[in-house]
Amino acid sequence: MTDISPPPEMRDTPVRWIQKNLFSPWYNGIITVVLGFIFLYLLWRFLLWSVLCQFPASASTVDAIIGSFLSLNPEALNNWSNFIGSCQVVEPAQWDVIPRNLHLFMAGRYPSEQYWRLWTLLGIISLFSGLSWGIIARNAAKLFSRNILIGLGIVAALFALTPTPLPYRLVLLGLLGLVIFSAWVGRLAGKKIPELGKWIAFGWFLVFLIGWWLIGGGFILEGVSTNEWQGLLLTIFTATISIVICFPVGVLMALGRRSTLPVVRWLSIAYIEFIRGIPLITILFMGQVLLPLFLPEGMRPDRAIRAIVGLTLFSSAYLAENVRGGLQAVPRGQSEAAMALGLNTPLTLSLIVLPQALKAVIPAIVGQFISLMQDTTLLAIVGLVELLGISNSILANPNFLGRSSEVYLFIGFLFWIFCYAMSLASRWVERKLSRDRG
């Protein structure tokens, strides 16, 4: 079945869409113009600070640019003088703080001689990401659609322009090529062996165990203490494990709150309402400061583990309420029909109720995951040097005093990449489930 397109006279062209949504009625047109001028002014000021005023940084550069303008247009001198005057009002950004500390942003104090472990892990993740992509999309008409090709081109351009030495940029481009090649291989393998799709989750569990071993060491590798897991490495590590653990805990708490057993129901309600009534920073302080006071000296868990436990407890309570909303959206007749067919309660929940409930609350669940990813910045308050904590350490360096705008814009961009990736993945899952249902 293909989507039926409306008649040509009813289709929205770009001009018609702009007229209908931005300039109709007349007061919407006035609001659009006013907001457009404000947006353009703010964009110009941002470009002036971040990019444009970088060029007249030295007199030789200014003379060269003015000379090139004069050779083409004698009036360019006045225009360039006005531009120089505007740059004197704005202190230009100094982006050298990013490339000079990029290794700290990414891995913190992780031993530089052990960076090969992180690159190996990235290679494994890239390989399995491509294989999973190809296996899941084995029945799609095109593996690389136009939008996907545009996205891959943008990612390749970002990798090529990354402020790192040339070998690292080549490795990043190689990892992108590995994703593309493994996706093609995964699609071919998925068509020949359709059962591979059932083993994706188990494969990712193995990747998780291998990644933990590569980062932390042990067995035949030198051990690396979690105190040296810093920067983006610690942020992704804590967020990933907390997301993986809080999802089943939240589902169990949601099911427990709807249980017919009074003890299970009231314990679940007490847990959810108690955790939701406490700020996350309080839970993190309790885990880092109070918990060791009640444990023997040899049983104190690692600081990173304590942070993961705090994030998991907090997020699972909110996730339980999201899942409970999905469970209430499933008609009671679904459970009654399953029981009439002879299914017991576990099978009814796992095969009938939960798939429909989770599908209904995918946006809320992913929103909670995104919030958890952002909440990792609170770990800096309790002494863990994640991405925000390493940024504060870099800004404390006398060579980079006053460069907070550049640093915070950079880490904000990193957070946006990961959060937007989760948002895109959730929308893809929603479209796929809706299409499969149709």
Short mmCIF file of C-alpha atoms in Angstrom, two decimals:
data_model
loop_
_atom_site.label_atom_id
_atom_site.label_comp_id
_atom_site.label_asym_id
_atom_site.label_seq_id
_atom_site.Cartn_x
_atom_site.Cartn_y
_atom_site.Cartn_z
CA MET A 1 0.00 0.00 0.00
CA THR A 2 1.34 3.41 -0.98
CA ASP A 3 0.20 6.75 0.39
CA ILE A 4 -2.44 8.45 -1.77
CA SER A 5 -1.36 11.97 -2.74
CA PRO A 6 -3.91 14.81 -2.89
CA PRO A 7 -4.79 16.45 -6.21
CA PRO A 8 -2.16 18.89 -7.58
CA GLU A 9 -4.29 21.96 -6.83
CA MET A 10 -4.51 20.93 -3.14
CA ARG A 11 -0.84 20.13 -2.60
CA ASP A 12 1.25 22.51 -0.53
CA THR A 13 4.07 24.18 -2.42
CA PRO A 14 6.74 26.01 -0.38
CA VAL A 15 5.27 29.40 -1.29
CA ARG A 16 1.73 28.30 -0.43
CA TRP A 17 2.90 26.78 2.86
CA ILE A 18 4.64 30.03 3.82
CA GLN A 19 1.58 32.09 2.95
CA LYS A 20 -0.77 29.81 4.88
CA ASN A 21 1.36 29.29 7.99
CA LEU A 22 3.38 32.51 8.32
CA PHE A 23 1.41 35.33 6.69
CA SER A 24 -2.24 34.40 7.14
CA PRO A 25 -4.05 36.30 8.60
CA TRP A 26 -2.42 39.72 8.46
CA TYR A 27 -1.37 39.90 12.12
CA ASN A 28 0.53 36.64 11.71
CA GLY A 29 2.44 38.32 8.91
CA ILE A 30 3.41 41.20 11.23
CA ILE A 31 4.54 38.75 13.93
CA THR A 32 6.56 36.79 11.36
CA VAL A 33 8.33 39.92 10.11
CA VAL A 34 9.14 41.18 13.62
CA LEU A 35 10.42 37.81 14.81
CA GLY A 36 12.34 37.38 11.55
CA PHE A 37 14.20 40.67 12.09
CA ILE A 38 14.98 39.75 15.70
CA PHE A 39 16.25 36.34 14.64
CA LEU A 40 18.42 37.78 11.84
CA TYR A 41 19.87 40.39 14.20
CA LEU A 42 20.74 37.78 16.84
CA LEU A 43 22.18 35.50 14.14
CA TRP A 44 24.32 38.34 12.81
CA ARG A 45 25.64 39.16 16.28
CA PHE A 46 26.44 35.49 16.89
CA LEU A 47 28.24 35.15 13.55
CA LEU A 48 30.09 38.40 14.24
CA TRP A 49 31.33 37.01 17.54
CA SER A 50 31.98 33.41 16.53
CA VAL A 51 33.23 33.57 12.93
CA LEU A 52 33.37 36.88 11.10
CA CYS A 53 35.51 38.86 13.54
CA GLN A 54 38.13 36.10 13.50
CA PHE A 55 39.55 37.40 10.21
CA PRO A 56 40.81 40.88 11.22
CA ALA A 57 42.73 39.36 14.12
CA SER A 58 46.07 40.56 12.71
CA ALA A 59 47.06 43.63 10.72
CA SER A 60 48.61 41.58 7.92
CA THR A 61 45.35 39.66 7.44
CA VAL A 62 43.37 42.89 7.40
CA ASP A 63 45.73 44.51 4.88
CA ALA A 64 45.55 41.46 2.62
CA ILE A 65 41.76 41.39 2.66
CA ILE A 66 41.47 45.16 2.13
CA GLY A 67 43.93 44.95 -0.73
CA SER A 68 41.89 42.23 -2.40
CA PHE A 69 38.75 44.35 -2.01
CA LEU A 70 40.44 47.46 -3.40
CA SER A 71 41.57 45.59 -6.48
CA LEU A 72 37.93 44.88 -7.24
CA ASN A 73 36.04 47.85 -5.86
CA PRO A 74 37.49 51.16 -4.57
CA GLU A 75 34.50 51.66 -2.26
CA ALA A 76 35.24 48.44 -0.38
CA LEU A 77 37.63 50.28 1.97
CA ASN A 78 34.77 52.15 3.64
CA ASN A 79 32.70 48.99 3.96
CA TRP A 80 35.62 47.11 5.47
CA SER A 81 36.35 49.98 7.88
CA ASN A 82 32.77 49.81 9.08
CA PHE A 83 33.13 46.06 9.57
CA ILE A 84 36.33 46.55 11.58
CA GLY A 85 34.49 49.10 13.70
CA SER A 86 31.73 46.59 14.44
CA CYS A 87 34.32 44.00 15.41
CA GLN A 88 35.82 46.40 17.92
CA VAL A 89 32.50 46.40 19.76
CA VAL A 90 32.44 42.58 20.02
CA GLU A 91 35.30 40.61 21.54
CA PRO A 92 35.77 37.74 19.08
CA ALA A 93 35.58 34.14 20.24
CA GLN A 94 38.81 32.27 20.79
CA TRP A 95 38.09 28.73 19.68
CA ASP A 96 41.62 27.47 20.28
CA VAL A 97 40.47 26.32 23.74
CA ILE A 98 38.56 23.47 22.05
CA PRO A 99 41.29 21.78 19.94
CA ARG A 100 43.91 22.27 22.64
CA ASN A 101 41.75 20.41 25.18
CA LEU A 102 39.80 18.05 22.95
CA HIS A 103 41.41 14.97 24.50
CA LEU A 104 40.31 16.19 27.93
CA PHE A 105 36.74 16.76 26.75
CA MET A 106 36.59 13.27 25.31
CA ALA A 107 38.43 11.13 27.89
CA GLY A 108 39.67 13.35 30.73
CA ARG A 109 42.63 11.82 32.60
CA TYR A 110 42.28 8.44 30.93
CA PRO A 111 45.86 7.24 30.20
CA SER A 112 46.89 8.40 26.73
CA GLU A 113 48.85 5.21 26.11
CA GLN A 114 45.58 3.29 26.53
CA TYR A 115 43.61 5.32 23.97
CA TRP A 116 43.78 2.38 21.60
CA ARG A 117 41.18 0.67 23.80
CA LEU A 118 38.70 3.49 23.21
CA TRP A 119 39.34 3.46 19.46
CA THR A 120 38.89 -0.32 19.42
CA LEU A 121 35.59 0.04 21.26
CA LEU A 122 34.43 2.70 18.79
CA GLY A 123 35.32 0.33 15.97
CA ILE A 124 33.28 -2.50 17.54
CA ILE A 125 30.32 -0.18 18.13
CA SER A 126 30.52 1.10 14.54
CA LEU A 127 30.67 -2.44 13.17
CA PHE A 128 27.71 -3.69 15.18
CA SER A 129 25.71 -0.48 14.60
CA GLY A 130 26.01 -0.99 10.86
CA LEU A 131 25.12 -4.68 11.11
CA SER A 132 22.07 -3.89 13.25
CA TRP A 133 21.00 -1.15 10.85
CA GLY A 134 21.28 -3.46 7.86
CA ILE A 135 19.49 -6.37 9.56
CA ILE A 136 16.60 -4.20 10.78
CA ALA A 137 16.24 -2.51 7.38
CA ARG A 138 16.59 -5.72 5.38
CA ASN A 139 13.05 -5.39 3.98
CA ALA A 140 13.28 -1.67 3.21
CA ALA A 141 13.10 -0.57 -0.40
CA LYS A 142 16.33 1.42 -0.07
CA LEU A 143 19.01 1.11 2.56
CA PHE A 144 20.52 4.51 1.77
CA SER A 145 17.72 6.94 0.98
CA ARG A 146 18.32 10.53 0.00
CA ASN A 147 17.92 11.87 3.54
CA ILE A 148 20.27 9.22 4.90
CA LEU A 149 22.89 10.07 2.27
CA ILE A 150 22.60 13.76 3.15
CA GLY A 151 23.03 12.92 6.85
CA LEU A 152 26.05 10.74 6.14
CA GLY A 153 27.56 13.54 4.07
CA ILE A 154 27.09 16.02 6.94
CA VAL A 155 28.68 13.59 9.41
CA ALA A 156 31.61 13.02 7.03
CA ALA A 157 32.11 16.79 6.69
CA LEU A 158 32.08 17.20 10.48
CA PHE A 159 34.63 14.41 10.87
CA ALA A 160 36.85 15.95 8.18
CA LEU A 161 36.69 19.37 9.88
CA THR A 162 37.22 18.08 13.43
CA PRO A 163 40.08 20.06 15.04
CA THR A 164 42.28 17.01 15.54
CA PRO A 165 45.47 15.76 13.85
CA LEU A 166 45.00 14.30 10.38
CA PRO A 167 45.39 10.62 11.46
CA TYR A 168 42.48 10.94 13.91
CA ARG A 169 40.27 12.49 11.24
CA LEU A 170 41.12 9.65 8.88
CA VAL A 171 40.22 7.14 11.61
CA LEU A 172 36.85 8.86 12.15
CA LEU A 173 36.13 8.76 8.43
CA GLY A 174 37.18 5.11 8.44
CA LEU A 175 34.70 4.37 11.25
CA LEU A 176 31.94 6.02 9.22
CA GLY A 177 32.92 3.90 6.23
CA LEU A 178 32.83 0.82 8.47
CA VAL A 179 29.24 1.66 9.50
CA ILE A 180 28.19 1.98 5.85
CA PHE A 181 29.93 -1.22 4.74
CA SER A 182 28.66 -3.29 7.69
CA ALA A 183 25.12 -1.98 7.06
CA TRP A 184 25.32 -3.29 3.51
CA VAL A 185 26.66 -6.64 4.73
CA GLY A 186 24.00 -6.79 7.47
CA ARG A 187 21.24 -6.25 4.95
CA LEU A 188 22.49 -9.08 2.75
CA ALA A 189 22.88 -11.38 5.76
CA GLY A 190 19.45 -10.41 7.10
CA LYS A 191 17.78 -11.35 3.82
CA LYS A 192 19.45 -14.75 3.76
CA ILE A 193 19.05 -15.46 7.49
CA PRO A 194 15.94 -13.62 8.81
CA GLU A 195 16.48 -15.11 12.30
CA LEU A 196 19.45 -12.78 12.84
CA GLY A 197 17.09 -10.02 13.90
CA LYS A 198 16.22 -11.95 17.06
CA TRP A 199 19.86 -11.91 18.20
CA ILE A 200 20.47 -8.15 17.94
CA ALA A 201 19.74 -7.45 21.62
CA PHE A 202 21.99 -10.30 22.73
CA GLY A 203 24.75 -9.01 20.44
CA TRP A 204 24.55 -5.55 21.97
CA PHE A 205 24.79 -7.13 25.43
CA LEU A 206 28.05 -8.75 24.36
CA VAL A 207 29.27 -5.40 22.99
CA PHE A 208 28.47 -3.84 26.39
CA LEU A 209 30.51 -6.48 28.24
CA ILE A 210 33.41 -6.11 25.82
CA GLY A 211 33.29 -2.33 26.17
CA TRP A 212 33.36 -2.53 29.97
CA TRP A 213 36.36 -4.84 29.77
CA LEU A 214 38.21 -2.61 27.30
CA ILE A 215 37.64 0.57 29.30
CA GLY A 216 38.22 -0.81 32.77
CA GLY A 217 40.81 -3.45 31.95
CA GLY A 218 41.39 -6.69 33.80
CA PHE A 219 42.18 -10.20 32.65
CA ILE A 220 45.06 -9.51 30.21
CA LEU A 221 44.65 -5.71 30.12
CA GLU A 222 46.02 -3.19 32.59
CA GLY A 223 43.36 -1.97 34.96
CA VAL A 224 42.21 1.66 34.78
CA SER A 225 40.48 3.11 37.84
CA THR A 226 37.07 4.72 37.40
CA ASN A 227 38.56 7.90 38.91
CA GLU A 228 40.33 8.31 35.56
CA TRP A 229 37.12 7.84 33.55
CA GLN A 230 36.28 11.46 32.88
CA GLY A 231 34.80 13.78 30.30
CA LEU A 232 32.46 12.50 27.62
CA LEU A 233 33.56 8.93 28.37
CA LEU A 234 32.11 9.06 31.88
CA THR A 235 28.96 10.88 30.71
CA ILE A 236 28.13 8.26 28.08
CA PHE A 237 29.07 5.38 30.41
CA THR A 238 26.82 6.49 33.27
CA ALA A 239 23.95 7.52 31.00
CA THR A 240 24.00 4.27 29.01
CA ILE A 241 24.06 1.95 32.03
CA SER A 242 21.42 4.01 33.85
CA ILE A 243 19.12 3.89 30.81
CA VAL A 244 19.58 0.15 30.36
CA ILE A 245 18.83 -0.59 34.03
CA CYS A 246 16.07 1.96 34.72
CA PHE A 247 13.87 0.70 31.86
CA PRO A 248 13.14 -2.79 33.27
CA VAL A 249 12.96 -1.39 36.81
CA GLY A 250 10.44 1.22 35.71
CA VAL A 251 8.33 -1.36 33.87
CA LEU A 252 8.31 -3.63 36.94
CA MET A 253 7.31 -0.71 39.19
CA ALA A 254 4.48 0.23 36.81
CA LEU A 255 3.22 -3.34 36.76
CA GLY A 256 3.58 -3.54 40.54
CA ARG A 257 1.51 -0.40 41.00
CA ARG A 258 -1.34 -2.03 39.04
CA SER A 259 -0.96 -5.39 40.78
CA THR A 260 -3.88 -6.96 42.61
CA LEU A 261 -1.57 -8.01 45.45
CA PRO A 262 -1.81 -5.30 48.14
CA VAL A 263 1.78 -5.70 49.39
CA VAL A 264 3.29 -5.40 45.91
CA ARG A 265 1.03 -2.50 44.97
CA TRP A 266 1.67 -0.45 48.11
CA LEU A 267 5.43 -1.07 48.02
CA SER A 268 5.53 0.09 44.40
CA ILE A 269 3.45 3.17 45.19
CA ALA A 270 5.68 4.00 48.16
CA TYR A 271 8.84 3.69 46.07
CA ILE A 272 7.50 5.81 43.18
CA GLU A 273 6.04 8.58 45.31
CA PHE A 274 9.02 8.74 47.66
CA ILE A 275 11.60 8.99 44.88
CA ARG A 276 9.54 11.48 42.87
CA GLY A 277 9.32 13.72 45.91
CA ILE A 278 13.12 14.04 46.32
CA PRO A 279 15.38 16.13 44.06
CA LEU A 280 17.96 14.19 42.08
CA ILE A 281 20.86 16.10 43.61
CA THR A 282 19.71 14.93 47.06
CA ILE A 283 19.74 11.29 45.93
CA LEU A 284 23.22 11.74 44.44
CA PHE A 285 24.53 13.31 47.67
CA MET A 286 23.00 10.51 49.72
CA GLY A 287 24.71 7.93 47.51
CA GLN A 288 28.10 9.66 47.55
CA VAL A 289 28.20 10.86 51.17
CA LEU A 290 25.72 8.99 53.37
CA LEU A 291 25.79 5.50 51.87
CA PRO A 292 29.47 4.79 52.77
CA LEU A 293 28.70 5.66 56.40
CA PHE A 294 26.37 2.65 56.70
CA LEU A 295 28.64 0.10 54.99
CA PRO A 296 31.78 -1.64 56.22
CA GLU A 297 35.10 -0.30 55.02
CA GLY A 298 35.68 -3.06 52.48
CA MET A 299 32.17 -2.93 51.01
CA ARG A 300 32.02 0.64 49.79
CA PRO A 301 30.96 0.64 46.12
CA ASP A 302 32.78 2.64 43.51
CA ARG A 303 31.83 6.32 43.16
CA ALA A 304 30.74 5.86 39.57
CA ILE A 305 28.60 2.87 40.56
CA ARG A 306 26.97 4.93 43.30
CA ALA A 307 26.17 7.66 40.78
CA ILE A 308 24.65 5.11 38.40
CA VAL A 309 22.50 3.71 41.21
CA GLY A 310 21.25 7.20 42.07
CA LEU A 311 20.41 8.05 38.45
CA THR A 312 18.69 4.69 38.00
CA LEU A 313 16.55 5.01 41.13
CA PHE A 314 15.46 8.52 40.18
CA SER A 315 14.69 7.86 36.51
CA SER A 316 12.96 4.52 37.07
CA ALA A 317 10.32 6.18 39.30
CA TYR A 318 9.41 8.68 36.57
CA LEU A 319 9.59 6.00 33.90
CA ALA A 320 7.18 3.85 35.91
CA GLU A 321 4.55 6.59 35.72
CA ASN A 322 5.05 6.93 31.97
CA VAL A 323 4.59 3.18 31.50
CA ARG A 324 1.57 3.19 33.81
CA GLY A 325 -0.06 5.76 31.55
CA GLY A 326 0.51 3.43 28.59
CA LEU A 327 -0.96 0.49 30.51
CA GLN A 328 -4.09 2.48 31.28
CA ALA A 329 -4.46 3.31 27.57
CA VAL A 330 -4.78 -0.39 26.64
CA PRO A 331 -8.48 -1.39 26.62
CA ARG A 332 -9.43 -3.94 29.24
CA GLY A 333 -10.99 -6.05 26.52
CA GLN A 334 -7.51 -6.93 25.26
CA SER A 335 -6.67 -8.72 28.52
CA GLU A 336 -10.08 -10.38 28.68
CA ALA A 337 -9.74 -11.66 25.12
CA ALA A 338 -6.28 -13.07 25.91
CA MET A 339 -7.61 -14.82 29.00
CA ALA A 340 -10.49 -16.23 26.94
CA LEU A 341 -7.92 -17.74 24.57
CA GLY A 342 -6.22 -19.49 27.48
CA LEU A 343 -3.21 -17.21 28.00
CA ASN A 344 -1.99 -16.85 31.56
CA THR A 345 -1.10 -13.51 33.16
CA PRO A 346 2.63 -13.42 32.24
CA LEU A 347 1.89 -14.26 28.60
CA THR A 348 -0.95 -11.74 28.48
CA LEU A 349 1.33 -9.00 29.79
CA SER A 350 4.34 -9.83 27.62
CA LEU A 351 2.51 -10.58 24.35
CA ILE A 352 -0.63 -8.44 24.46
CA VAL A 353 -0.60 -5.61 26.99
CA LEU A 354 3.01 -4.42 27.26
CA PRO A 355 3.69 -4.11 23.48
CA GLN A 356 0.66 -1.86 23.06
CA ALA A 357 1.39 0.13 26.24
CA LEU A 358 5.05 0.76 25.42
CA LYS A 359 4.21 1.75 21.85
CA ALA A 360 1.77 4.37 23.13
CA VAL A 361 4.36 6.01 25.41
CA ILE A 362 7.50 5.85 23.25
CA PRO A 363 7.84 9.69 23.16
CA ALA A 364 7.51 9.93 26.94
CA ILE A 365 10.02 7.12 27.52
CA VAL A 366 12.60 8.62 25.17
CA GLY A 367 12.00 12.01 26.73
CA GLN A 368 12.89 10.50 30.10
CA PHE A 369 16.03 8.97 28.60
CA ILE A 370 17.03 12.37 27.19
CA SER A 371 16.41 13.97 30.58
CA LEU A 372 18.59 11.31 32.20
CA MET A 373 21.38 12.06 29.73
CA GLN A 374 21.21 15.74 30.64
CA ASP A 375 20.99 14.99 34.37
CA THR A 376 24.48 13.49 34.25
CA THR A 377 25.80 17.06 34.47
CA LEU A 378 24.80 17.01 38.15
CA LEU A 379 27.56 14.49 38.78
CA ALA A 380 30.02 17.39 38.68
CA ILE A 381 28.47 18.69 41.91
CA VAL A 382 29.23 15.46 43.76
CA GLY A 383 32.85 15.28 42.65
CA LEU A 384 32.70 13.19 39.46
CA VAL A 385 34.50 14.80 36.53
CA GLU A 386 32.08 14.17 33.65
CA LEU A 387 31.72 16.46 30.64
CA LEU A 388 30.63 19.52 32.60
CA GLY A 389 33.14 18.81 35.37
CA ILE A 390 36.08 18.56 32.96
CA SER A 391 34.90 21.81 31.34
CA ASN A 392 35.07 23.57 34.71
CA SER A 393 38.56 22.16 35.21
CA ILE A 394 39.67 23.49 31.82
CA LEU A 395 38.22 26.93 32.56
CA ALA A 396 40.17 27.01 35.83
CA ASN A 397 43.39 26.96 33.78
CA PRO A 398 44.83 30.52 33.71
CA ASN A 399 45.46 30.17 29.97
CA PHE A 400 41.73 29.81 29.30
CA LEU A 401 40.18 32.25 31.73
CA GLY A 402 37.13 33.99 30.30
CA ARG A 403 36.49 31.34 27.62
CA SER A 404 33.35 29.93 29.26
CA SER A 405 31.09 30.86 26.33
CA GLU A 406 33.16 28.85 23.85
CA VAL A 407 33.47 25.85 26.17
CA TYR A 408 29.80 25.73 27.15
CA LEU A 409 28.68 26.12 23.55
CA PHE A 410 30.86 23.16 22.62
CA ILE A 411 29.59 20.83 25.35
CA GLY A 412 26.04 22.00 24.62
CA PHE A 413 26.56 20.98 20.99
CA LEU A 414 27.81 17.55 22.11
CA PHE A 415 24.75 17.03 24.32
CA TRP A 416 22.49 18.13 21.47
CA ILE A 417 24.02 15.55 19.12
CA PHE A 418 23.34 12.63 21.47
CA CYS A 419 19.89 13.83 22.57
CA TYR A 420 18.78 14.56 19.01
CA ALA A 421 20.05 11.13 17.94
CA MET A 422 17.79 9.53 20.57
CA SER A 423 14.88 11.65 19.36
CA LEU A 424 15.45 10.57 15.76
CA ALA A 425 15.66 6.92 16.83
CA SER A 426 12.35 7.18 18.71
CA ARG A 427 10.60 8.72 15.71
CA TRP A 428 11.99 5.97 13.48
CA VAL A 429 10.68 3.30 15.87
CA GLU A 430 7.26 4.97 15.95
CA ARG A 431 7.04 5.11 12.15
CA LYS A 432 8.16 1.49 11.82
CA LEU A 433 5.64 0.23 14.37
CA SER A 434 2.83 2.22 12.75
CA ARG A 435 3.76 0.94 9.31
CA ASP A 436 3.97 -2.66 10.53
CA ARG A 437 0.57 -2.30 12.12
CA GLY A 438 -0.91 -0.97 8.90
#
